[in-house]
CSV table of C-alpha atoms in Angstrom, one decimal:
chain,number,residue,atom,x,y,z
A,4,MET,CA,10.0,12.9,-16.2
A,5,ILE,CA,6.4,11.9,-17.1
A,6,LYS,CA,3.7,10.9,-14.7
A,7,GLY,CA,4.4,7.4,-13.3
A,8,GLY,CA,8.1,7.6,-14.3
A,9,ASN,CA,10.8,6.7,-11.8
A,10,ALA,CA,14.6,6.8,-11.6
A,11,PHE,CA,17.3,6.2,-9.0
A,12,VAL,CA,18.6,9.3,-7.2
A,13,PRO,CA,21.9,9.6,-5.3
A,14,THR,CA,21.6,8.6,-1.6
A,15,VAL,CA,22.6,12.1,-0.4
A,16,PRO,CA,20.7,15.0,1.2
A,17,LEU,CA,18.3,16.2,-1.5
A,18,ARG,CA,16.6,19.6,-1.7
A,19,PHE,CA,13.1,19.8,-3.4
A,20,ALA,CA,11.7,22.9,-5.1
A,21,VAL,CA,7.9,22.9,-5.4
A,22,ARG,CA,6.4,25.6,-7.7
A,23,SER,CA,4.4,27.7,-7.5
A,24,GLY,CA,2.6,29.3,-4.5
A,25,LEU,CA,1.4,26.1,-2.9
A,26,ASP,CA,1.3,24.9,0.7
A,27,VAL,CA,3.8,22.0,0.8
A,28,ALA,CA,4.1,19.1,3.3
A,29,ALA,CA,6.0,15.8,3.5
A,30,LEU,CA,4.7,12.4,4.8
A,31,LEU,CA,7.0,9.7,6.1
A,32,LEU,CA,5.4,6.4,5.5
A,33,THR,CA,6.1,2.8,6.5
A,34,GLU,CA,5.7,-0.2,4.2
A,35,ARG,CA,1.9,-0.1,4.9
A,36,GLY,CA,1.7,3.3,3.2
A,37,ARG,CA,0.7,5.0,6.4
A,38,VAL,CA,2.4,7.3,9.0
A,39,ARG,CA,3.3,5.7,12.3
A,40,TRP,CA,1.9,8.7,14.3
A,41,ASP,CA,1.0,12.3,13.5
A,42,THR,CA,4.6,13.6,13.9
A,43,ASP,CA,5.5,11.8,10.7
A,44,ILE,CA,3.9,14.7,8.7
A,45,VAL,CA,6.2,17.7,8.2
A,46,PHE,CA,4.2,20.9,7.5
A,47,HIS,CA,4.1,24.6,8.4
A,48,GLY,CA,3.0,23.8,12.0
A,49,ALA,CA,5.8,21.3,12.5
A,50,PRO,CA,8.5,22.1,9.9
A,51,VAL,CA,11.1,19.6,11.2
A,52,HIS,CA,10.6,15.9,11.6
A,53,PRO,CA,11.7,14.6,15.1
A,54,SER,CA,14.5,12.6,13.4
A,55,GLY,CA,15.8,15.8,11.8
A,56,ALA,CA,16.0,14.0,8.5
A,57,VAL,CA,13.2,15.9,6.7
A,58,ARG,CA,12.4,19.6,7.1
A,59,LEU,CA,10.7,22.5,5.4
A,60,LEU,CA,13.1,25.3,4.7
A,61,GLY,CA,10.8,28.1,3.7
A,62,ASP,CA,9.4,29.9,0.8
A,63,GLU,CA,11.2,32.0,-1.8
A,64,ASN,CA,9.0,34.1,-4.1
A,65,GLY,CA,6.3,31.4,-4.5
A,66,THR,CA,8.7,28.4,-4.5
A,67,ALA,CA,8.5,26.2,-1.4
A,68,TRP,CA,11.7,24.3,-0.4
A,69,LEU,CA,11.9,20.9,1.3
A,70,GLU,CA,15.0,19.0,2.4
A,71,ALA,CA,15.4,15.3,2.9
A,72,ALA,CA,18.7,13.8,4.2
A,73,LEU,CA,18.3,10.3,2.8
A,74,THR,CA,21.1,8.8,4.9
A,75,ALA,CA,19.4,10.0,8.1
A,76,ILE,CA,15.9,8.6,7.4
A,77,GLU,CA,14.9,5.9,9.9
A,78,GLU,CA,15.0,2.3,8.5
A,79,GLU,CA,11.3,1.8,9.3
A,80,ILE,CA,10.4,4.6,6.8
A,81,VAL,CA,10.3,3.3,3.3
A,82,ARG,CA,8.7,6.2,1.5
A,83,VAL,CA,8.8,10.0,1.7
A,84,VAL,CA,5.8,11.6,-0.1
A,85,VAL,CA,5.9,15.2,-1.2
A,86,VAL,CA,2.4,16.7,-1.3
A,87,ALA,CA,0.9,20.2,-2.0
A,88,SER,CA,-2.4,21.9,-1.6
A,89,THR,CA,-4.0,25.1,-2.7
A,90,GLY,CA,-5.2,27.9,-0.4
A,91,SER,CA,-8.0,28.7,-2.9
A,92,GLY,CA,-8.9,27.5,-6.3
A,93,THR,CA,-7.8,24.2,-7.8
A,94,MET,CA,-4.6,22.6,-9.0
A,95,ARG,CA,-5.6,23.4,-12.6
A,96,ASP,CA,-5.3,27.1,-11.7
A,97,VAL,CA,-1.7,26.8,-10.5
A,98,PRO,CA,0.8,28.0,-13.2
A,99,GLY,CA,4.0,26.1,-13.8
A,100,LEU,CA,3.2,23.3,-11.2
A,101,SER,CA,6.4,21.3,-10.8
A,102,VAL,CA,8.7,19.6,-8.4
A,103,ASP,CA,12.5,19.6,-8.8
A,104,ALA,CA,15.1,17.5,-6.8
A,105,PHE,CA,18.6,18.9,-6.4
A,106,ALA,CA,21.8,17.2,-5.2
A,107,PRO,CA,24.0,19.1,-2.7
A,108,ASP,CA,26.1,20.6,-5.5
A,109,GLY,CA,23.0,22.1,-7.1
A,110,THR,CA,22.6,19.6,-9.9
A,111,SER,CA,19.0,18.7,-10.8
A,112,VAL,CA,18.7,14.9,-10.4
A,113,ALA,CA,14.9,14.6,-11.1
A,114,ARG,CA,12.1,16.9,-12.3
A,115,TYR,CA,8.4,16.4,-12.8
A,116,ASP,CA,6.1,19.0,-14.5
A,117,VAL,CA,2.4,18.4,-13.7
A,118,THR,CA,0.5,18.9,-17.0
A,119,ASP,CA,-2.8,17.2,-16.3
A,120,ALA,CA,-4.0,18.8,-13.1
A,121,GLY,CA,-7.8,19.1,-12.8
A,122,ASP,CA,-10.3,20.1,-10.1
A,123,GLU,CA,-8.2,18.7,-7.2
A,124,THR,CA,-7.3,20.9,-4.3
A,125,ALA,CA,-4.5,18.7,-3.1
A,126,MET,CA,-2.0,16.4,-4.8
A,127,VAL,CA,0.7,13.8,-4.2
A,128,LEU,CA,3.3,15.3,-6.4
A,129,ALA,CA,6.2,12.8,-6.0
A,130,GLU,CA,7.7,10.3,-3.7
A,131,LEU,CA,11.1,8.9,-2.7
A,132,TYR,CA,11.1,5.2,-2.0
A,133,ARG,CA,13.6,2.6,-1.1
A,134,ARG,CA,14.7,0.1,-3.8
A,135,SER,CA,17.6,-2.3,-4.0
A,136,GLY,CA,19.6,-0.6,-1.2
A,137,GLY,CA,19.1,2.9,-2.7
A,138,TRP,CA,16.4,5.4,-3.3
A,139,LYS,CA,14.2,6.2,-6.3
A,140,PHE,CA,12.2,9.2,-7.3
A,141,ARG,CA,8.7,8.7,-8.7
A,142,ALA,CA,6.5,11.2,-10.5
A,143,VAL,CA,3.1,10.5,-9.0
A,144,GLY,CA,0.6,13.4,-9.7
A,145,GLN,CA,-2.3,11.8,-7.8
A,146,GLY,CA,-4.9,14.5,-7.0
A,147,TYR,CA,-7.5,14.6,-4.2
A,148,LEU,CA,-10.9,16.3,-4.7
A,149,ASN,CA,-11.5,16.3,-1.0
A,150,GLY,CA,-8.3,18.3,-0.4
A,151,LEU,CA,-5.4,18.0,2.0
A,152,ALA,CA,-7.7,16.7,4.7
A,153,GLY,CA,-8.6,13.7,2.5
A,154,LEU,CA,-5.1,13.2,1.3
A,155,VAL,CA,-3.4,13.0,4.8
A,156,ALA,CA,-6.3,11.0,6.2
A,157,ASP,CA,-5.8,8.4,3.4
A,158,HIS,CA,-2.2,8.0,4.8
A,159,GLY,CA,-3.2,7.6,8.4
A,160,VAL,CA,-2.9,11.1,9.8
A,161,ASN,CA,-5.5,12.1,12.4
A,162,VAL,CA,-7.1,15.4,11.1
A,163,ALA,CA,-8.3,17.7,13.9
A,164,ASP,CA,-11.7,19.4,13.6
A,165,ALA,CA,-10.6,22.7,15.1
A,166,PRO,CA,-9.5,25.7,13.0
A,167,PRO,CA,-5.8,25.7,12.2
A,168,VAL,CA,-3.4,27.2,14.7
A,169,ALA,CA,-1.4,30.2,13.5
A,170,VAL,CA,2.3,29.9,13.5
A,171,PRO,CA,3.8,33.4,14.1
A,172,VAL,CA,7.2,32.9,12.5
A,173,PRO,CA,8.8,35.2,9.9
A,174,VAL,CA,9.1,34.2,6.3
A,175,ALA,CA,12.6,33.4,5.3
A,176,ALA,CA,14.1,32.0,2.1
A,177,PRO,CA,16.5,29.0,2.4
A,178,ALA,CA,19.9,30.4,2.8
A,179,PRO,CA,22.9,28.8,0.9
A,180,MET,CA,25.0,26.4,3.0
A,181,ALA,CA,28.7,26.0,2.8
A,182,PRO,CA,30.0,22.6,1.8
A,183,ALA,CA,31.6,22.3,5.3
A,184,GLY,CA,31.4,23.9,8.7
A,185,PRO,CA,29.0,24.1,11.6
A,186,VAL,CA,25.3,23.3,10.9
A,187,GLY,CA,23.0,26.3,11.2
A,188,THR,CA,19.5,26.3,12.7
A,189,PRO,CA,16.6,25.3,10.3
A,190,VAL,CA,15.0,28.1,8.4
A,191,PRO,CA,11.5,28.9,9.7
A,192,PHE,CA,8.6,28.2,7.4
A,193,GLN,CA,5.1,29.6,7.1
A,194,ILE,CA,2.4,29.6,4.4
A,195,PRO,CA,3.1,32.2,1.7
A,196,ALA,CA,0.9,35.3,1.6
A,197,PRO,CA,-2.0,34.9,-0.8
A,198,GLY,CA,-1.4,36.3,-4.2
A,199,THR,CA,2.4,35.9,-4.1
A,200,ALA,CA,3.6,35.6,-7.7
A,201,PRO,CA,5.7,32.5,-8.6
A,202,ALA,CA,9.3,33.0,-9.1
A,203,PRO,CA,11.1,31.8,-12.3
A,204,ASN,CA,12.9,28.5,-12.1
A,205,GLN,CA,16.0,28.8,-9.9
A,206,THR,CA,18.8,26.4,-9.1
A,207,PRO,CA,19.6,26.4,-5.3
A,208,ALA,CA,23.0,27.2,-3.9
A,209,PRO,CA,25.1,24.3,-2.7
A,210,PHE,CA,24.3,23.2,0.9
A,211,GLN,CA,25.7,20.8,3.5
A,212,VAL,CA,24.1,17.9,5.3
A,213,PRO,CA,22.0,19.3,8.2
A,214,ALA,CA,22.8,17.6,11.5
A,215,PRO,CA,19.7,16.3,13.4
A,216,ALA,CA,18.5,19.0,15.8
A,217,PRO,CA,15.9,19.0,18.5
A,218,ALA,CA,12.6,19.4,16.8
A,219,PRO,CA,10.1,22.0,18.1
A,220,ALA,CA,7.0,20.7,19.7
A,221,PRO,CA,4.8,19.8,16.8
A,222,VAL,CA,1.5,21.6,16.4
A,223,PRO,CA,-1.4,19.2,16.0
A,224,PHE,CA,-2.0,18.8,12.3
A,225,GLN,CA,-4.9,20.9,11.0
A,226,ALA,CA,-6.3,20.7,7.5
A,227,PRO,CA,-6.7,24.3,6.1
A,228,ALA,CA,-10.0,25.9,7.0
A,229,GLN,CA,-10.7,26.6,3.4
A,230,ILE,CA,-10.7,22.9,2.6
A,231,PRO,CA,-13.0,21.2,5.1
A,232,ALA,CA,-13.0,17.4,4.8
A,233,PRO,CA,-16.3,16.4,3.2
A,234,ALA,CA,-18.4,13.6,4.5
A,235,PRO,CA,-17.4,10.2,3.0
A,236,ALA,CA,-19.3,9.4,-0.3
A,237,PRO,CA,-22.0,6.8,0.1
A,238,TYR,CA,-20.9,3.3,-0.8
A,239,GLN,CA,-22.0,2.3,-4.3
A,240,SER,CA,-21.5,-1.4,-3.8
A,241,PRO,CA,-22.7,-3.9,-1.2
A,242,ALA,CA,-19.1,-5.0,-0.8
A,243,PRO,CA,-16.8,-4.0,2.1
A,244,ALA,CA,-14.1,-1.4,1.8
A,245,PRO,CA,-10.8,-2.4,0.1
A,246,TYR,CA,-8.5,-4.6,2.1
A,247,GLN,CA,-5.7,-2.9,4.0
A,248,ALA,CA,-2.7,-4.9,5.1
A,249,PRO,CA,-2.4,-5.4,8.8
A,250,THR,CA,0.0,-3.3,10.9
A,251,PRO,CA,3.6,-4.6,10.8
A,252,TYR,CA,3.8,-7.0,13.8
A,253,PRO,CA,6.4,-7.1,16.5
A,254,VAL,CA,9.1,-9.8,16.3
A,255,PRO,CA,7.0,-12.9,17.2
A,256,VAL,CA,7.9,-16.0,19.2
A,257,PRO,CA,7.6,-19.3,17.4
A,258,ALA,CA,4.3,-20.3,18.9
A,259,PRO,CA,0.7,-20.2,17.8
A,260,VAL,CA,-0.8,-16.8,18.3
A,261,PRO,CA,-4.3,-16.6,19.9
A,262,MET,CA,-6.8,-14.7,17.7
A,263,ALA,CA,-7.3,-12.2,20.6
A,264,ALA,CA,-3.6,-11.3,20.5
A,265,VAL,CA,-3.6,-11.0,16.7
A,266,ALA,CA,-6.6,-8.7,16.8
A,267,ALA,CA,-5.0,-6.5,19.4
A,268,ALA,CA,-1.6,-6.3,17.6
A,269,ALA,CA,-2.9,-5.5,14.1
A,270,GLN,CA,-5.6,-3.5,12.5
A,271,PRO,CA,-8.0,-6.1,11.1
A,272,ALA,CA,-8.8,-6.0,7.4
A,273,PRO,CA,-12.4,-5.2,6.5
A,274,GLU,CA,-13.4,-8.8,5.5
A,275,MET,CA,-16.6,-9.8,3.8
A,276,PRO,CA,-19.0,-11.7,6.1
A,277,ALA,CA,-19.3,-15.3,5.1
A,278,ALA,CA,-23.0,-14.9,4.4
A,279,HIS,CA,-22.2,-12.6,1.5
A,280,TRP,CA,-19.9,-15.1,-0.2
A,281,LEU,CA,-21.2,-18.6,-0.4
A,282,PHE,CA,-18.4,-20.5,-2.1
A,283,GLY,CA,-16.2,-22.5,0.2
A,284,GLY,CA,-16.6,-23.3,3.9
A,285,ALA,CA,-16.6,-20.8,6.7
A,286,PHE,CA,-14.2,-21.3,9.6
A,287,GLU,CA,-12.4,-19.4,12.3
A,288,PRO,CA,-9.1,-18.0,10.8
A,289,TYR,CA,-6.0,-19.8,11.9
A,290,ALA,CA,-2.8,-17.8,12.8
A,291,LYS,CA,0.7,-18.8,13.6
A,292,SER,CA,3.9,-16.8,14.1
A,293,GLY,CA,7.5,-18.1,14.0
A,294,ARG,CA,11.0,-17.6,12.6
A,295,ASP,CA,12.9,-19.0,9.7
A,296,ASN,CA,12.0,-22.4,8.1
A,297,ASP,CA,9.1,-24.4,9.4
A,298,VAL,CA,6.2,-26.8,8.5
A,299,ILE,CA,2.7,-25.6,9.5
A,300,THR,CA,-0.1,-28.1,10.0
A,301,VAL,CA,-3.8,-27.1,10.3
A,302,ASN,CA,-6.4,-29.7,11.1
A,303,GLY,CA,-10.2,-29.7,10.9
A,304,LEU,CA,-10.6,-27.4,7.9
A,305,PRO,CA,-13.5,-27.8,5.5
A,306,PRO,CA,-12.1,-29.3,2.2
A,307,GLY,CA,-11.7,-26.9,-0.7
A,308,PRO,CA,-9.9,-23.6,-1.6
A,309,VAL,CA,-8.7,-21.3,1.1
A,310,VAL,CA,-6.6,-18.1,1.3
A,311,VAL,CA,-3.1,-18.2,2.9
A,312,GLU,CA,-1.7,-14.8,4.1
A,313,LEU,CA,2.0,-14.6,4.8
A,314,ALA,CA,4.0,-11.6,6.1
A,315,ILE,CA,7.8,-11.9,6.5
A,316,ARG,CA,10.2,-9.5,8.2
A,317,GLY,CA,13.5,-10.3,6.5
A,318,ASP,CA,15.4,-9.9,3.2
A,319,GLY,CA,16.2,-13.5,2.1
A,320,TYR,CA,14.4,-16.0,-0.1
A,321,THR,CA,10.7,-16.8,0.7
A,322,GLY,CA,9.1,-20.1,-0.5
A,323,LEU,CA,5.9,-21.8,0.3
A,324,TRP,CA,4.6,-25.2,-0.8
A,325,PRO,CA,1.6,-27.4,0.2
A,326,LEU,CA,2.7,-30.9,1.2
A,327,THR,CA,1.0,-34.0,-0.3
A,328,ARG,CA,-0.1,-37.0,1.8
A,329,PHE,CA,3.3,-38.5,0.9
A,330,ASN,CA,5.0,-35.5,2.5
A,331,LYS,CA,6.2,-34.3,-0.9
A,332,GLU,CA,6.1,-30.7,-2.1
A,333,GLY,CA,3.1,-29.7,-4.2
A,334,ASP,CA,3.0,-26.8,-6.7
A,335,ASN,CA,4.9,-23.8,-5.5
A,336,LEU,CA,2.7,-21.1,-4.0
A,337,ILE,CA,5.3,-18.4,-3.2
A,338,SER,CA,8.8,-17.9,-4.6
A,339,SER,CA,10.1,-14.4,-3.9
A,340,CYS,CA,13.3,-12.6,-3.0
A,341,GLU,CA,11.4,-9.4,-2.0
A,342,LYS,CA,12.5,-7.8,1.3
A,343,ASN,CA,9.7,-7.9,3.9
A,344,PHE,CA,7.5,-10.0,1.7
A,345,ARG,CA,3.7,-9.8,2.2
A,346,GLY,CA,1.0,-11.4,0.2
A,347,ARG,CA,-2.0,-13.7,-0.1
A,348,VAL,CA,-2.3,-16.9,-2.2
A,349,LEU,CA,-4.8,-19.6,-3.0
A,350,THR,CA,-4.4,-23.3,-2.0
A,351,GLN,CA,-6.6,-26.4,-1.6
A,352,VAL,CA,-7.4,-28.2,1.6
A,353,PRO,CA,-7.5,-32.0,1.0
A,354,GLY,CA,-10.6,-34.1,1.6
A,355,ASN,CA,-9.3,-35.1,5.0
A,356,GLY,CA,-9.4,-31.5,6.2
A,357,ARG,CA,-5.6,-31.4,7.0
A,358,LEU,CA,-3.6,-28.6,5.4
A,359,ARG,CA,0.2,-28.9,5.7
A,360,LEU,CA,2.5,-26.1,4.4
A,361,LYS,CA,6.3,-26.1,4.0
A,362,LEU,CA,7.8,-22.6,4.6
A,363,GLU,CA,11.3,-21.4,3.7
A,364,ALA,CA,12.0,-18.0,5.2
A,365,GLU,CA,14.8,-15.9,6.7
A,366,GLY,CA,13.5,-13.8,9.6
A,367,SER,CA,10.3,-13.6,11.6
A,368,TRP,CA,7.0,-14.3,10.0
A,369,GLN,CA,3.2,-14.5,10.6
A,370,LEU,CA,0.9,-16.8,8.6
A,371,ARG,CA,-2.9,-16.9,8.6
A,372,VAL,CA,-5.3,-19.4,6.9
A,373,LEU,CA,-8.5,-17.7,5.9
A,374,PRO,CA,-11.8,-18.7,4.2
A,375,LEU,CA,-12.4,-17.3,0.7
A,376,ALA,CA,-15.0,-15.0,2.2
A,377,ALA,CA,-12.1,-13.0,3.8
A,378,ALA,CA,-10.5,-12.2,0.4
A,379,THR,CA,-10.5,-8.6,-0.8
A,380,HIS,CA,-13.6,-7.5,-2.7
A,381,LEU,CA,-13.2,-5.6,-6.0
A,382,THR,CA,-15.2,-2.4,-6.4
A,383,GLU,CA,-15.0,0.8,-8.5
A,384,ASP,CA,-12.9,2.3,-5.8
A,385,GLU,CA,-9.2,2.0,-6.4
A,386,LEU,CA,-7.5,-0.8,-4.5
A,387,GLU,CA,-3.7,-0.6,-3.8
A,388,GLY,CA,-1.5,-3.5,-2.9
A,389,GLY,CA,1.9,-5.1,-3.3
A,390,GLY,CA,2.6,-8.7,-3.7
A,391,PRO,CA,0.3,-11.6,-4.7
A,392,ASP,CA,-3.3,-11.4,-3.7
A,393,VAL,CA,-6.7,-13.0,-4.0
A,394,LEU,CA,-9.6,-10.7,-5.0
A,395,LEU,CA,-13.4,-11.4,-5.4
A,396,HIS,CA,-15.8,-10.0,-8.0
A,397,THR,CA,-19.5,-10.5,-7.4
A,398,GLY,CA,-21.1,-7.9,-9.6
A,399,GLY,CA,-22.2,-8.0,-13.2
A,400,THR,CA,-19.9,-7.8,-16.2
A,401,ALA,CA,-17.0,-5.3,-15.7
A,402,ASP,CA,-13.6,-4.3,-16.8
A,403,LEU,CA,-10.7,-4.8,-14.4
A,404,VAL,CA,-8.1,-2.1,-14.7
A,405,LEU,CA,-4.6,-3.2,-13.3
A,406,ARG,CA,-1.6,-0.9,-13.0
A,407,TYR,CA,1.5,-2.8,-12.1
A,408,ARG,CA,4.8,-1.1,-11.2
A,409,GLY,CA,7.0,-4.1,-10.4
A,410,SER,CA,10.0,-5.2,-12.4
A,411,ASP,CA,9.2,-8.9,-12.4
A,412,ASN,CA,6.3,-11.1,-13.6
A,413,LEU,CA,2.7,-10.1,-13.3
A,414,ILE,CA,0.6,-13.3,-13.6
A,415,VAL,CA,-3.2,-13.2,-13.2
A,416,TYR,CA,-5.8,-16.0,-13.2
A,417,LEU,CA,-9.6,-16.0,-13.3
A,418,TYR,CA,-11.7,-18.7,-11.7
A,419,GLU,CA,-15.3,-18.3,-12.9
A,420,LEU,CA,-17.7,-19.9,-10.4
A,421,ALA,CA,-21.1,-19.4,-12.2
A,422,GLY,CA,-22.5,-22.9,-12.7
A,423,HIS,CA,-19.8,-24.6,-10.7
A,424,ASP,CA,-21.4,-26.5,-7.9
A,425,ASP,CA,-18.5,-28.3,-6.2
A,426,PRO,CA,-17.2,-26.1,-3.3
A,427,ALA,CA,-14.4,-28.6,-2.6
A,428,GLU,CA,-12.6,-27.9,-5.9
A,429,LEU,CA,-11.9,-24.8,-8.0
A,430,PRO,CA,-12.8,-24.8,-11.6
A,431,GLU,CA,-10.0,-24.7,-14.1
A,432,GLY,CA,-8.4,-21.2,-14.1
A,433,GLU,CA,-7.9,-18.9,-17.1
A,434,ASN,CA,-4.6,-17.2,-17.4
A,435,VAL,CA,-5.5,-13.6,-18.5
A,436,VAL,CA,-2.2,-11.8,-17.8
A,437,ASN,CA,1.4,-13.0,-18.1
A,438,GLU,CA,3.8,-10.1,-18.5
A,439,ILE,CA,7.1,-8.8,-17.2
A,440,GLY,CA,7.7,-5.3,-15.9
A,441,LYS,CA,5.6,-2.2,-15.5
A,442,ARG,CA,2.2,-2.7,-17.1
A,443,ARG,CA,-1.3,-1.2,-17.5
A,444,GLU,CA,-3.8,-4.0,-18.3
A,445,THR,CA,-7.6,-4.0,-18.8
A,446,VAL,CA,-9.2,-7.4,-18.3
A,447,PRO,CA,-12.9,-8.0,-19.2
A,448,LEU,CA,-14.6,-9.9,-16.3
A,449,PRO,CA,-17.7,-12.1,-16.7
A,450,GLU,CA,-20.5,-11.9,-14.2
A,451,GLY,CA,-19.6,-12.8,-10.7
A,452,PRO,CA,-18.9,-14.7,-8.7
A,453,VAL,CA,-15.3,-14.7,-10.0
A,454,ILE,CA,-12.0,-15.2,-8.1
A,455,VAL,CA,-9.2,-13.0,-9.4
A,456,GLN,CA,-5.8,-14.4,-8.4
A,457,LEU,CA,-2.7,-12.2,-8.7
A,458,GLU,CA,-0.5,-15.3,-8.7
A,459,MET,CA,2.7,-13.3,-9.1
A,460,ALA,CA,3.1,-9.6,-8.4
A,461,ASP,CA,6.4,-8.7,-6.8
A,462,GLY,CA,5.8,-5.0,-6.8
A,463,PRO,CA,3.1,-2.3,-6.1
A,464,TRP,CA,-0.1,-2.5,-8.0
A,465,ARG,CA,-3.5,-0.8,-8.2
A,466,ALA,CA,-6.8,-2.4,-9.3
A,467,ARG,CA,-10.4,-1.1,-9.8
A,468,LEU,CA,-13.5,-2.0,-11.8
A,469,THR,CA,-14.9,0.1,-14.6
A,470,GLU,CA,-17.9,-0.3,-16.9
A,471,LEU,CA,-19.5,-2.2,-14.0
A,472,GLU,CA,-23.0,-3.5,-14.8
A,473,PRO,CA,-25.7,-4.8,-12.3
A,474,HIS,CA,-25.7,-8.5,-11.8
A,475,SER,CA,-28.4,-10.1,-13.9
A,476,ASP,CA,-29.2,-12.5,-11.0
A,477,PRO,CA,-28.4,-10.8,-7.7
A,478,SER,CA,-29.2,-14.0,-5.7
A,479,SER,CA,-26.2,-15.8,-7.3
A,480,ALA,CA,-23.7,-12.9,-6.7
A,481,GLY,CA,-22.2,-14.6,-3.7
A,482,GLY,CA,-21.4,-17.9,-5.2
A,483,VAL,CA,-23.1,-21.3,-5.6
A,484,ALA,CA,-25.4,-22.7,-3.0
A,485,LYS,CA,-24.0,-26.2,-2.4
A,486,VAL,CA,-21.5,-25.2,0.3
A,487,THR,CA,-20.6,-25.9,3.9
A,488,ASP,CA,-23.1,-24.3,6.3
A,489,THR,CA,-21.9,-20.7,6.5
A,490,ASN,CA,-23.8,-20.0,9.7
A,491,ARG,CA,-21.7,-22.4,11.7
A,492,PRO,CA,-18.0,-21.8,12.1
A,493,GLN,CA,-16.0,-24.8,11.0
A,494,GLY,CA,-12.7,-26.2,12.3
A,495,GLN,CA,-13.1,-25.7,16.0
A,496,SER,CA,-11.2,-28.9,16.7
A,497,TRP,CA,-8.0,-27.5,15.3
A,498,TRP,CA,-8.0,-24.0,16.9
A,499,GLY,CA,-4.7,-23.3,18.5
A,500,ARG,CA,-2.9,-26.3,17.1
A,501,SER,CA,0.4,-26.1,15.1
């Protein structure tokens, strides 16, 4: 399998062999791409996940073994990421770096040989992820120059500053398991001794499904002492950090949610201050939670384009339409059959400041109406997302690199705001991408301000700027000047209404 490739694997207990001579760990991630708590990382200090579904078995002549019982993984976990790090040197120095996945009968069901490793000291080798009721294996090969500390911190693990705690357990290779019979205790795991030579490729003996067992008290995760986490690199752009989706919310009641409650229940996205983005009005974000089909009404908004953010907990059809003054459906904003849909779309507030939205949904949901200033800001740092989104570009000319891993349409529009002086209306958009399936696209961007709308993207994607030039007129980077007063929040009269 080549880097980026993916394939379905049987939904059975799988055993992974990681070669050669590396420290191996597994991270159990939610749909946000982050762990729920520090016990969701399986490593040498905590070799068994509390659920018993994922465990490190040990090391055999430089090959580390990891086991994942797919049928026992908690429903909230949607990805299991296999990572590795070096005790010294870089990934380029590791001979025969690869990861193999074996079925219980010893058949290899997926294999990825890493051929382009560089100066990284830690790497996401592969991941298992849920898809269409089953599981797929993806060859990832994403390296981290700031080591294991940077990798796990990027997935929500709290990295302790103290030196790692020694785990005095004997080294043992994973023993073959009989196809039936009582379940044995997990094999202890520790870091292989430095200089251990890698073993030739071996096929593991058949094994049986391990029954969940009480997990030992996890040792607080420590990044290896040889790979201290460096200080974050200084920001190269005046823009805020890439947007991160809010924490999945608890099942809501169908009533308006006060902003204080929303802020307490979710990690707020780093949103650009309105003063840094001058196109469109500034107003207090509106939030509402509910269940199943509904019509949402928001009064007192400044006319013009706004961002609507929607998160669904359910697996049925999701549709969203603006309603006209005749109570008829306008152009469709969202049409998706994705489970647990999450995304952001653009819509227009009419001149009367009254936005009405018709929602079709199966399950609980949360909806927010945000000013354009709250959209995600594009930078040269890689941004990860899934689903439709609204992105802002305020720099000079640049190339937008998009990597899309969905199976359906990828549709992208650009709205160029330079010279457009009507904040109540968007200029005509330019369709720059309209493709189906996994894609890598490079889109040339004019000088900002530009709105980049991922109108359809039912799948994971990554975006970043390259060849970024300074803005020829920095004073216009935030948009046009003829706008609603950005120093005074708008729409106070509608706060809390539904």
